[in-house]
Amino acid sequence: MQKKQRVTRREMLRFAAGGAVAVATSGLLLACGGGSRETPVPSGATPASSPVAQGSPAGAGKTTIVVGLQAEPVTLDPHQVTDYNTGRAVDPMFERLVRFKDESTELEPGLAERWDISDDGLTYRFSLRQGVTFHDGTPFDADAVAFSILRQIDPNHPYHDTGEFAYAEFTFGKVQSVKAVDPQTVEIVLKEPYAPFLSNVAIHAASIVSPAAVQKYGRDFSKNPVGTGPFRFVEWKPGVEVILERNPNWWGGQPQVERLIFRPIIEDRARLTEFEAGSIDFIVNIPPDDLPRLKQSPDVTVLEQPGMHVWYVVFNCRREPFNKKEVRQAVNYAINKEAIVNELLKGTGVLAKGPLPPVVWGYTDDVLEYRYDPAKAKELLAQAGYPNGFKVTFWVPESGSGMQQPKAMGAAIQADLRAVGIEAEIQTFEWGTYLDKVLGNPDELPEMFEMSWIGDNGDPDNFLFILLSGDAWPPNGFNMGYYKNEQVDELLRQAQRLNDRAEREQLYQQALKLLVEDAPWAWIDHETQIVAMKKFIQGFKLHPTGVFRFQNVTLASS
């Protein structure tokens, strides 16, 4: 019924580097055996009779949290979000049928109270939560769910032209049909079994938007967002701030925080300065050298969580010399990755042994290990026919969401490669220019370039298939180095079709061993998610997907 939404090349890389915009997955698909599978009914919600709902004050004058973002949000339409930074400002306004539990990517009911999956894994029937309304007062129902999906994937939908939906392919590419069975029931039929589907329904692109608001604003819905979430839109001052206020009618109970303000401050040092001066209350991307000082401050809380992230150097596998496995392996041996993580990044990341972060199920460290070994690197280069090394071009961005310290890391890699005879000429670009160049003509890509990825849903498919399968060469995915291994591809396809998590895990671990042996990237580290906040913010929990959840936060006296 629907044609797949194609992703533009620029959108793809923005997504890839910005991170989808997530450790364990749901198990909801996996834990059930034969027969129709049904989830437990509803998640616990904050009782409407809580002290906050009764109007108790939000601490001694503290009613607002000001968050320092890394950049200006691109849009406020959840279906159009393609970067990590924007998603943080948008997420408090919207909800999905299912959602991730606190501090994990295990699933729980969201706007759907329960769901059933047919024995063949093709039909998903969701029973919706009753009594929910959008921020504009219109009712949430099955038609709104169908509208939110079909708007993105059906080119004949009357409101398909209200946005560019970069995530539609990932989220709903396997969908055959969507229909409202009745006001409280939605049925989604897939073209083929697809194990990650339910986890995908929990990500931002599956947010349920107000059909009335889309019809009213058209493409300007991106500036006038309306969802069902715990916070609702107030104002967007471009380049200055996005203001949200609490939703007094949220089905989960009124949040204590009255206002959330997201303020873009691009420079890490400037953002830290404003935080310490008191003009913002919550920051990310803290310069590693300043982290110990913040941790010792009596006025600051620092939270850390293993990241669902990987930072890597892509090898252009279609070009010499990286069309040879020995060369790719040699570069991995030549880079002193431990020194980068421990000395340059000050331990704000975990050394990567492959493309999959340890916090994502399916991970194994039973793979070939590339310990720093310049002599081994030289030996492999000689075997590959490059005893005297070679020259390559190495693209490096000046900054970028999820890119950590790209210039400093690039310089360290350049020095290590020079030591084994590889002369890597660094070309540095402003982030937007970098995206344009990397997403331009693939024939003009250099031999090496930096990239990062932050997971969306905690499923290994969200790393391995989309980044490294032969089926995910651009524009169908983010395999930017054009790596291909038929055996890996078949393992990843099999894993998509299985619902048994243990079986899937075995397939991913087999694929990981092959991938690490093939070395299509030089993987460096998995960044630790770190935030700092003023002490009056209490109860905040980090989430693996990187979104910020303030609905259960309390504000104490400062």
Coordinates of C-alpha atoms in Angstrom, one line a residue:
M1 CA 0.0 0.0 0.0
Q2 CA 2.7 2.4 0.8
K3 CA 5.9 3.3 -0.9
K4 CA 9.0 3.6 1.3
Q5 CA 10.1 7.1 2.2
R6 CA 13.6 7.6 0.8
V7 CA 16.1 9.4 3.0
T8 CA 18.2 12.2 1.5
R9 CA 21.9 11.7 1.8
R10 CA 22.3 14.8 4.0
E11 CA 19.6 13.6 6.3
M12 CA 21.2 10.2 6.6
L13 CA 24.5 11.5 7.8
R14 CA 23.0 14.0 10.1
F15 CA 21.2 11.1 11.7
A16 CA 24.3 8.9 11.7
A17 CA 26.6 11.5 13.3
G18 CA 24.0 13.1 15.5
G19 CA 22.8 9.9 16.7
A20 CA 19.5 8.7 16.6
V21 CA 19.0 9.8 17.8
A22 CA 19.9 3.3 22.7
V23 CA 20.9 -2.3 26.7
A24 CA 18.7 -4.9 26.9
T25 CA 15.8 -4.8 24.7
S26 CA 12.3 -5.5 25.4
G27 CA 12.1 -9.2 25.4
L28 CA 8.4 -8.7 24.8
L29 CA 8.7 -10.3 21.4
L30 CA 11.2 -12.8 22.7
A31 CA 9.8 -14.0 26.0
C32 CA 6.6 -15.4 24.6
G33 CA 6.4 -18.8 23.1
G34 CA 3.7 -20.1 20.8
G35 CA 0.2 -18.8 20.6
S36 CA -0.9 -15.2 20.7
R37 CA 1.5 -13.1 22.8
E38 CA 0.1 -10.5 25.2
T39 CA 1.8 -8.0 27.3
P40 CA 1.0 -7.2 30.9
V41 CA -1.4 -4.3 31.3
P42 CA -0.4 -0.8 32.0
S43 CA 2.6 0.7 33.4
G44 CA 2.4 2.5 36.6
A45 CA 1.7 6.2 36.4
T46 CA 2.1 9.0 38.8
P47 CA -1.2 9.2 40.7
A48 CA -3.3 12.2 39.8
S49 CA -3.6 12.8 43.6
S50 CA 0.1 13.3 44.1
P51 CA 1.2 16.4 46.0
V52 CA 2.2 18.0 42.8
A53 CA -1.1 17.4 41.1
Q54 CA -2.7 19.1 44.1
G55 CA -0.6 22.2 43.3
S56 CA 2.2 22.1 45.9
P57 CA 5.0 24.5 45.2
A58 CA 8.1 23.4 43.2
G59 CA 10.7 24.0 45.8
A60 CA 11.9 27.3 47.2
G61 CA 11.1 29.4 44.1
K62 CA 12.6 26.9 41.7
T63 CA 10.0 26.1 39.1
T64 CA 12.0 26.0 35.8
I65 CA 14.9 24.0 34.5
V66 CA 17.1 25.6 31.8
V67 CA 19.0 23.0 29.7
G68 CA 22.1 23.9 27.7
L69 CA 21.9 22.3 24.3
Q70 CA 24.8 21.7 21.9
A71 CA 23.1 23.4 19.0
E72 CA 19.9 25.0 17.8
P73 CA 17.1 22.4 17.3
V74 CA 16.4 21.8 13.7
T75 CA 12.6 21.1 14.0
L76 CA 10.0 20.4 16.7
D77 CA 8.2 17.8 14.6
P78 CA 9.1 14.4 16.1
H79 CA 8.6 12.7 12.7
Q80 CA 11.3 14.9 11.2
V81 CA 13.9 14.7 14.0
T82 CA 17.2 13.4 12.7
D83 CA 19.7 14.4 15.4
Y84 CA 20.4 13.7 19.0
N85 CA 20.3 17.4 20.1
T86 CA 17.0 18.2 18.6
G87 CA 15.4 15.1 20.0
R88 CA 16.1 16.3 23.5
A89 CA 13.9 19.4 23.1
V90 CA 11.1 17.6 21.3
D91 CA 10.8 14.4 23.3
P92 CA 9.0 15.8 26.4
M93 CA 6.0 16.9 24.2
F94 CA 5.3 13.5 22.6
E95 CA 4.5 9.9 23.4
R96 CA 4.5 6.6 21.5
L97 CA 2.3 3.4 21.7
V98 CA 5.1 1.7 23.7
R99 CA 8.0 3.4 25.6
F100 CA 11.3 2.5 27.1
K101 CA 11.5 1.9 30.8
D102 CA 13.6 4.2 33.0
E103 CA 17.3 3.6 32.5
S104 CA 16.9 0.8 30.0
T105 CA 15.5 0.0 26.6
E106 CA 13.2 -2.6 27.9
L107 CA 9.7 -1.8 26.7
E108 CA 6.6 -1.0 28.7
P109 CA 3.1 0.2 27.7
G110 CA 2.8 3.8 26.7
L111 CA -0.2 5.1 24.8
A112 CA -1.1 1.5 24.2
E113 CA -2.1 -0.4 27.3
R114 CA -1.5 -3.8 25.8
W115 CA -0.7 -5.4 22.5
D116 CA -1.0 -8.8 20.8
I117 CA 1.3 -10.2 18.1
S118 CA 0.1 -12.9 15.8
D119 CA 1.8 -16.3 15.7
D120 CA 3.4 -15.6 12.4
G121 CA 4.8 -12.3 13.7
L122 CA 3.1 -10.2 11.1
T123 CA 0.1 -8.6 12.8
Y124 CA 0.4 -6.3 15.8
R125 CA -2.9 -5.2 17.5
F126 CA -2.6 -2.4 20.0
S127 CA -5.3 -1.6 22.6
L128 CA -5.1 2.1 23.3
R129 CA -5.2 4.0 26.6
Q130 CA -8.5 5.7 27.1
G131 CA -9.2 9.3 28.3
V132 CA -6.0 10.8 26.7
T133 CA -6.2 14.1 24.9
F134 CA -3.7 16.0 22.9
H135 CA -2.4 19.4 24.1
D136 CA -4.9 21.1 21.8
G137 CA -7.8 19.3 23.4
T138 CA -8.6 16.9 20.6
P139 CA -8.9 13.2 21.5
F140 CA -6.2 10.6 21.1
D141 CA -7.6 7.6 19.3
A142 CA -6.9 4.9 16.7
D143 CA -7.4 7.4 13.9
A144 CA -4.6 9.6 15.3
V145 CA -2.3 6.6 15.4
A146 CA -3.0 5.7 11.8
F147 CA -2.6 9.3 10.8
S148 CA 0.8 9.6 12.5
I149 CA 2.1 6.5 10.6
L150 CA 0.5 7.0 7.2
R151 CA 1.5 10.6 7.1
Q152 CA 5.1 9.4 7.0
I153 CA 5.0 6.4 4.7
D154 CA 2.0 6.8 2.3
P155 CA 2.9 9.3 -0.5
N156 CA -0.9 9.5 -1.3
H157 CA -1.7 10.6 2.3
P158 CA -3.2 14.1 2.1
Y159 CA -0.6 15.3 4.7
H160 CA 2.4 13.5 3.4
D161 CA 3.8 16.7 2.1
T162 CA 3.9 18.3 5.6
G163 CA 7.5 17.2 6.2
E164 CA 10.6 15.2 5.3
F165 CA 10.5 12.0 7.2
A166 CA 14.1 10.7 7.4
Y167 CA 13.3 7.9 9.9
A168 CA 10.2 6.6 8.2
E169 CA 12.1 3.8 6.4
F170 CA 13.8 2.6 9.6
T171 CA 10.7 2.7 11.7
F172 CA 7.9 1.7 9.4
G173 CA 9.7 0.3 6.3
K174 CA 8.3 -3.2 7.0
V175 CA 4.7 -2.0 7.4
Q176 CA 2.2 -3.4 4.9
S177 CA -0.9 -1.7 6.3
V178 CA -2.3 0.3 9.2
K179 CA -5.9 0.5 10.2
A180 CA -8.1 1.7 13.0
V181 CA -10.2 -1.3 14.0
D182 CA -12.2 0.8 16.4
P183 CA -11.5 4.0 18.3
Q184 CA -9.4 2.2 20.8
T185 CA -7.7 -0.5 18.6
V186 CA -5.1 -0.2 15.9
E187 CA -3.8 -3.0 13.7
I188 CA -0.5 -2.9 12.0
V189 CA 0.4 -5.6 9.5
L190 CA 4.0 -6.2 8.4
K191 CA 5.3 -7.4 5.0
E192 CA 7.5 -10.0 6.7
P193 CA 8.6 -10.9 10.2
Y194 CA 10.8 -8.2 11.7
A195 CA 12.0 -8.7 15.2
P196 CA 13.1 -5.1 16.0
F197 CA 9.7 -3.7 15.0
L198 CA 8.2 -3.3 18.5
S199 CA 11.4 -1.5 19.7
N200 CA 11.2 0.8 16.7
V201 CA 7.6 1.8 17.8
A202 CA 9.2 3.3 20.9
I203 CA 11.5 5.7 19.1
H204 CA 10.7 9.4 18.2
A205 CA 9.6 8.8 14.7
A206 CA 6.7 6.7 16.1
S207 CA 5.4 9.6 18.1
I208 CA 1.7 10.2 17.9
V209 CA 0.9 13.7 16.7
S210 CA -2.4 15.6 16.8
P211 CA -4.0 15.2 13.3
A212 CA -6.0 18.5 13.9
A213 CA -2.7 20.4 14.5
V214 CA -1.1 19.0 11.4
Q215 CA -4.2 19.9 9.4
K216 CA -4.1 23.4 10.8
Y217 CA -0.5 24.2 10.5
G218 CA 0.7 22.0 7.6
R219 CA 4.5 22.2 7.2
D220 CA 4.5 24.7 10.1
F221 CA 3.6 21.9 12.4
S222 CA 7.4 21.8 12.9
K223 CA 7.0 25.2 14.6
N224 CA 3.7 24.4 16.4
P225 CA 4.1 20.9 17.8
V226 CA 1.1 19.2 19.5
G227 CA 1.4 15.9 21.2
T228 CA 0.1 14.1 24.4
G229 CA 3.3 14.3 26.5
P230 CA 4.0 15.6 30.0
F231 CA 5.1 19.0 28.6
R232 CA 3.5 21.2 26.0
F233 CA 4.9 23.8 23.6
V234 CA 4.9 27.5 24.5
E235 CA 7.4 29.3 22.3
W236 CA 10.4 28.8 20.0
K237 CA 12.7 31.8 19.7
P238 CA 15.2 30.7 17.0
G239 CA 18.8 30.9 18.1
V240 CA 17.7 31.7 21.7
E241 CA 15.5 29.1 23.3
V242 CA 12.6 26.6 23.2
I243 CA 10.1 27.0 26.0
L244 CA 7.8 24.2 27.2
E245 CA 5.4 24.1 30.1
R246 CA 3.9 21.2 32.1
N247 CA 0.8 19.6 30.8
P248 CA -1.8 19.9 33.6
N249 CA -3.9 17.2 32.0
W250 CA -1.2 14.6 31.4
W251 CA -2.6 11.1 32.0
G252 CA 0.5 10.2 34.0
G253 CA 0.0 13.1 36.5
Q254 CA 1.1 16.7 36.4
P255 CA 4.9 17.1 36.5
Q256 CA 6.4 19.2 39.3
V257 CA 8.6 21.2 36.9
E258 CA 6.5 24.1 35.6
R259 CA 8.8 25.0 32.7
L260 CA 11.6 23.5 30.6
I261 CA 13.8 25.9 28.6
F262 CA 16.2 24.5 26.1
R263 CA 18.9 27.0 25.2
P264 CA 21.5 26.3 22.4
I265 CA 25.1 27.1 23.4
I266 CA 27.4 25.6 20.8
E267 CA 30.8 26.0 22.4
D268 CA 31.4 23.5 25.2
R269 CA 33.5 26.0 27.2
A270 CA 30.8 28.7 26.9
R271 CA 28.1 26.3 27.9
L272 CA 30.1 25.3 31.0
T273 CA 30.8 29.0 31.9
E274 CA 27.1 29.8 31.8
F275 CA 26.3 26.7 33.9
E276 CA 28.8 27.8 36.5
A277 CA 27.5 31.4 36.4
G278 CA 24.0 30.1 37.1
S279 CA 22.2 31.1 33.9
I280 CA 21.6 27.4 33.0
D281 CA 20.9 24.5 35.2
F282 CA 21.7 21.4 33.2
I283 CA 24.5 20.7 30.7
V284 CA 25.9 18.0 28.5
N285 CA 29.3 17.5 26.7
I286 CA 31.4 18.7 29.5
P287 CA 35.1 19.3 28.6
P288 CA 37.0 16.2 30.0
D289 CA 39.5 18.4 31.8
D290 CA 36.7 20.2 33.8
L291 CA 34.8 17.1 34.9
P292 CA 36.8 16.3 38.1
R293 CA 36.3 19.9 39.3
L294 CA 32.5 19.7 38.7
K295 CA 32.4 16.4 40.5
Q296 CA 33.9 18.0 43.6
S297 CA 31.5 20.9 43.5
P298 CA 28.9 20.8 46.4
D299 CA 26.4 22.6 44.2
V300 CA 26.6 20.2 41.3
T301 CA 25.4 16.7 40.6
V302 CA 27.2 14.7 37.9
L303 CA 25.6 11.6 36.4
E304 CA 27.3 9.1 34.2
Q305 CA 26.0 6.1 32.3
P306 CA 27.7 3.7 29.8
G307 CA 26.9 5.0 26.4
M308 CA 25.0 3.3 23.6
H309 CA 27.6 5.0 21.3
V310 CA 30.5 4.2 19.1
W311 CA 33.1 6.6 17.7
Y312 CA 35.0 5.3 14.6
V313 CA 37.0 6.0 11.5
V314 CA 35.3 4.7 8.4
F315 CA 37.5 3.1 5.8
N316 CA 36.4 3.5 2.2
C317 CA 36.3 -0.1 1.2
R318 CA 35.7 0.6 -2.5
R319 CA 39.1 2.4 -2.8
E320 CA 42.7 1.3 -2.5
P321 CA 44.3 0.6 -0.2
F322 CA 41.4 -0.1 2.1
N323 CA 39.9 -2.6 -0.2
K324 CA 42.5 -5.0 1.4
K325 CA 41.6 -6.5 4.8
E326 CA 45.3 -6.5 5.8
V327 CA 45.5 -2.7 5.5
R328 CA 42.4 -2.2 7.5
Q329 CA 43.7 -4.5 10.2
A330 CA 47.1 -2.7 10.1
V331 CA 45.5 0.7 10.8
N332 CA 43.7 -0.8 13.8
Y333 CA 46.9 -2.2 15.2
A334 CA 48.7 1.1 14.5
I335 CA 46.4 3.3 16.5
N336 CA 47.0 3.6 20.2
K337 CA 43.4 3.6 21.2
E338 CA 44.0 3.2 24.9
A339 CA 46.0 6.4 24.9
I340 CA 43.2 8.3 23.1
V341 CA 40.6 7.0 25.6
N342 CA 42.7 7.4 28.8
E343 CA 44.8 10.5 28.1
L344 CA 42.9 12.5 25.5
L345 CA 39.4 11.8 26.6
K346 CA 40.3 11.4 30.3
G347 CA 38.4 8.1 30.6
T348 CA 35.1 9.6 29.4
G349 CA 34.6 6.7 27.1
V350 CA 35.2 2.9 27.1
L351 CA 37.7 1.3 24.7
A352 CA 35.9 -0.2 21.8
K353 CA 36.6 -3.8 20.7
G354 CA 34.2 -3.7 17.8
P355 CA 31.2 -1.7 16.4
L356 CA 28.7 -2.8 19.1
P357 CA 28.7 -1.1 22.6
P358 CA 29.0 -3.5 25.5
V359 CA 25.7 -2.2 26.9
V360 CA 23.7 -3.5 23.9
W361 CA 22.7 -7.2 24.1
G362 CA 24.3 -9.4 21.5
Y363 CA 27.7 -7.9 22.4
T364 CA 30.7 -10.2 22.8
D365 CA 34.3 -9.5 23.4
D366 CA 35.3 -12.9 22.1
V367 CA 36.6 -11.3 19.0
L368 CA 40.0 -10.6 17.5
E369 CA 41.6 -7.9 19.6
Y370 CA 43.6 -5.1 18.0
R371 CA 46.0 -4.2 20.8
Y372 CA 48.4 -1.3 20.0
D373 CA 51.2 -3.1 18.0
P374 CA 53.1 -0.9 15.5
A375 CA 55.3 -3.8 14.5
K376 CA 52.3 -6.0 13.7
A377 CA 50.9 -3.1 11.6
K378 CA 54.1 -2.8 9.6
E379 CA 54.1 -6.6 9.0
L380 CA 50.5 -6.5 7.7
L381 CA 51.2 -3.5 5.5
A382 CA 54.1 -5.4 3.9
Q383 CA 51.9 -8.4 3.4
A384 CA 49.4 -6.2 1.6
G385 CA 52.1 -4.8 -0.7
Y386 CA 52.7 -1.6 1.1
P387 CA 56.1 -2.1 2.9
N388 CA 56.8 1.6 2.7
G389 CA 53.3 2.7 3.7
F390 CA 51.1 5.1 1.6
K391 CA 49.4 8.5 1.6
V392 CA 45.7 9.0 2.2
T393 CA 43.2 11.8 2.8
F394 CA 41.6 11.9 6.2
W395 CA 38.4 14.0 6.7
V396 CA 37.8 15.4 10.1
P397 CA 34.9 17.6 11.3
E398 CA 35.5 20.5 13.7
S399 CA 32.7 19.4 16.0
G400 CA 29.5 17.5 15.9
S401 CA 26.9 15.8 18.1
G402 CA 28.4 12.5 19.3
M403 CA 31.8 13.4 17.8
Q404 CA 33.6 13.9 21.2
Q405 CA 37.0 15.6 20.4
P406 CA 37.2 15.1 16.6
K407 CA 40.2 17.3 15.8
A408 CA 42.3 16.1 18.7
M409 CA 41.4 12.5 18.1
G410 CA 42.2 12.9 14.4
A411 CA 45.6 14.4 15.2
A412 CA 46.4 11.5 17.5
I413 CA 45.5 9.0 14.9
Q414 CA 47.5 10.8 12.3
A415 CA 50.6 10.7 14.5
D416 CA 50.2 7.0 15.1
L417 CA 49.8 6.2 11.4
R418 CA 52.8 8.3 10.5
A419 CA 54.8 6.1 12.9
V420 CA 54.1 3.0 10.7
G421 CA 54.6 4.8 7.4
I422 CA 51.1 6.0 6.6
E423 CA 50.8 9.7 5.8
A424 CA 47.2 10.7 6.5
E425 CA 46.6 14.3 5.3
I426 CA 43.9 15.7 7.5
Q427 CA 41.3 18.0 5.9
T428 CA 39.1 19.7 8.5
F429 CA 35.6 21.1 7.8
E430 CA 32.9 23.0 9.7
W431 CA 30.2 20.5 10.7
G432 CA 27.6 21.5 8.1
T433 CA 30.1 21.5 5.3
Y434 CA 31.4 18.2 6.5
L435 CA 28.0 16.7 6.2
D436 CA 27.5 18.1 2.7
K437 CA 30.9 16.6 1.6
V438 CA 30.5 13.2 3.2
L439 CA 27.0 12.9 1.8
G440 CA 27.9 14.2 -1.6
N441 CA 29.2 12.2 -4.5
P442 CA 30.3 8.8 -3.0
D443 CA 33.1 8.7 -5.7
E444 CA 34.6 11.8 -4.0
L445 CA 34.8 10.3 -0.6
P446 CA 38.3 10.1 0.8
E447 CA 40.0 7.0 2.0
M448 CA 39.2 7.7 5.7
F449 CA 36.8 9.8 7.6
E450 CA 35.5 10.1 11.2
M451 CA 32.0 9.2 12.2
S452 CA 29.9 8.3 15.3
W453 CA 26.6 6.6 16.1
I454 CA 24.3 6.6 19.0
G455 CA 21.7 3.9 19.2
D456 CA 18.0 4.4 19.0
N457 CA 16.4 1.4 20.5
G458 CA 18.9 -1.0 22.2
D459 CA 18.6 -3.6 19.4
P460 CA 21.9 -4.8 17.8
D461 CA 20.1 -4.5 14.4
N462 CA 20.2 -0.7 15.0
F463 CA 24.0 -0.9 14.9
L464 CA 25.1 -3.8 12.8
F465 CA 22.5 -4.0 10.0
I466 CA 22.0 -0.3 9.4
L467 CA 25.8 0.6 9.6
L468 CA 27.5 -2.4 8.2
S469 CA 25.3 -4.6 6.0
G470 CA 25.6 -4.7 2.3
D471 CA 21.8 -4.0 2.2
A472 CA 22.5 -0.6 4.0
W473 CA 24.7 1.0 1.4
P474 CA 23.5 4.6 0.9
P475 CA 20.8 5.7 0.3
N476 CA 19.3 2.6 1.9
G477 CA 21.3 2.9 5.1
F478 CA 24.4 4.3 6.8
N479 CA 27.1 1.9 5.5
M480 CA 29.2 4.8 4.5
G481 CA 32.4 2.8 3.8
Y482 CA 30.5 0.5 1.4
Y483 CA 31.7 -2.5 3.2
K484 CA 30.2 -5.8 2.2
N485 CA 30.5 -9.4 3.4
E486 CA 27.8 -11.9 2.1
Q487 CA 28.2 -14.1 5.2
V488 CA 27.7 -11.2 7.5
D489 CA 24.7 -10.0 5.5
E490 CA 22.9 -13.3 5.7
L491 CA 23.5 -13.6 9.5
L492 CA 22.0 -10.1 9.9
R493 CA 19.0 -10.9 7.7
Q494 CA 18.3 -14.1 9.6
A495 CA 18.5 -12.2 12.9
Q496 CA 15.8 -9.8 11.8
R497 CA 13.4 -12.6 11.0
L498 CA 13.7 -14.4 14.3
N499 CA 11.7 -13.6 17.5
D500 CA 13.8 -15.8 19.8
R501 CA 16.3 -13.5 21.5
A502 CA 18.8 -16.3 22.3
E503 CA 18.9 -17.3 18.7
R504 CA 19.3 -13.8 17.5
E505 CA 22.1 -13.2 20.0
Q506 CA 24.0 -16.1 18.6
L507 CA 23.7 -14.8 15.1
Y508 CA 24.8 -11.3 16.1
Q509 CA 27.8 -12.7 17.9
Q510 CA 28.8 -14.7 14.9
A511 CA 28.4 -11.6 12.8
L512 CA 30.5 -9.6 15.2
K513 CA 33.4 -12.0 15.0
L514 CA 33.4 -11.7 11.2
L515 CA 33.1 -8.0 11.3
V516 CA 35.9 -7.5 13.7
E517 CA 38.1 -9.8 11.6
D518 CA 37.3 -7.8 8.5
A519 CA 37.9 -4.5 10.2
P520 CA 35.8 -2.2 8.1
W521 CA 36.4 0.6 10.6
A522 CA 38.9 1.6 13.2
W523 CA 36.6 1.7 16.2
I524 CA 38.0 3.8 19.1
D525 CA 35.6 4.1 22.0
H526 CA 32.0 4.1 23.4
E527 CA 31.4 7.5 24.9
T528 CA 30.1 7.6 28.5
Q529 CA 26.9 9.7 28.7
I530 CA 27.6 12.4 31.2
V531 CA 25.4 15.3 32.4
A532 CA 25.9 17.9 35.1
M533 CA 23.0 19.6 36.9
K534 CA 22.4 21.9 39.8
K535 CA 21.6 20.3 43.1
F536 CA 18.1 21.5 43.2
I537 CA 17.2 19.1 40.4
Q538 CA 16.5 15.8 42.1
G539 CA 15.3 12.4 40.8
F540 CA 16.7 12.8 37.3
K541 CA 17.8 9.5 35.6
L542 CA 19.9 9.1 32.5
H543 CA 18.4 7.1 29.7
P544 CA 20.5 5.0 27.3
T545 CA 18.8 6.7 24.3
G546 CA 20.1 10.0 25.5
V547 CA 16.7 11.7 25.8
F548 CA 16.0 13.7 28.9
R549 CA 13.0 12.8 31.1
F550 CA 11.9 15.5 33.5
Q551 CA 8.3 14.4 34.2
N552 CA 9.3 12.7 37.5
V553 CA 11.9 15.2 38.6
T554 CA 11.5 17.1 41.8
L555 CA 12.8 20.6 42.6
A556 CA 14.3 21.1 46.0
S557 CA 15.5 24.2 47.8
S558 CA 18.8 25.5 46.3

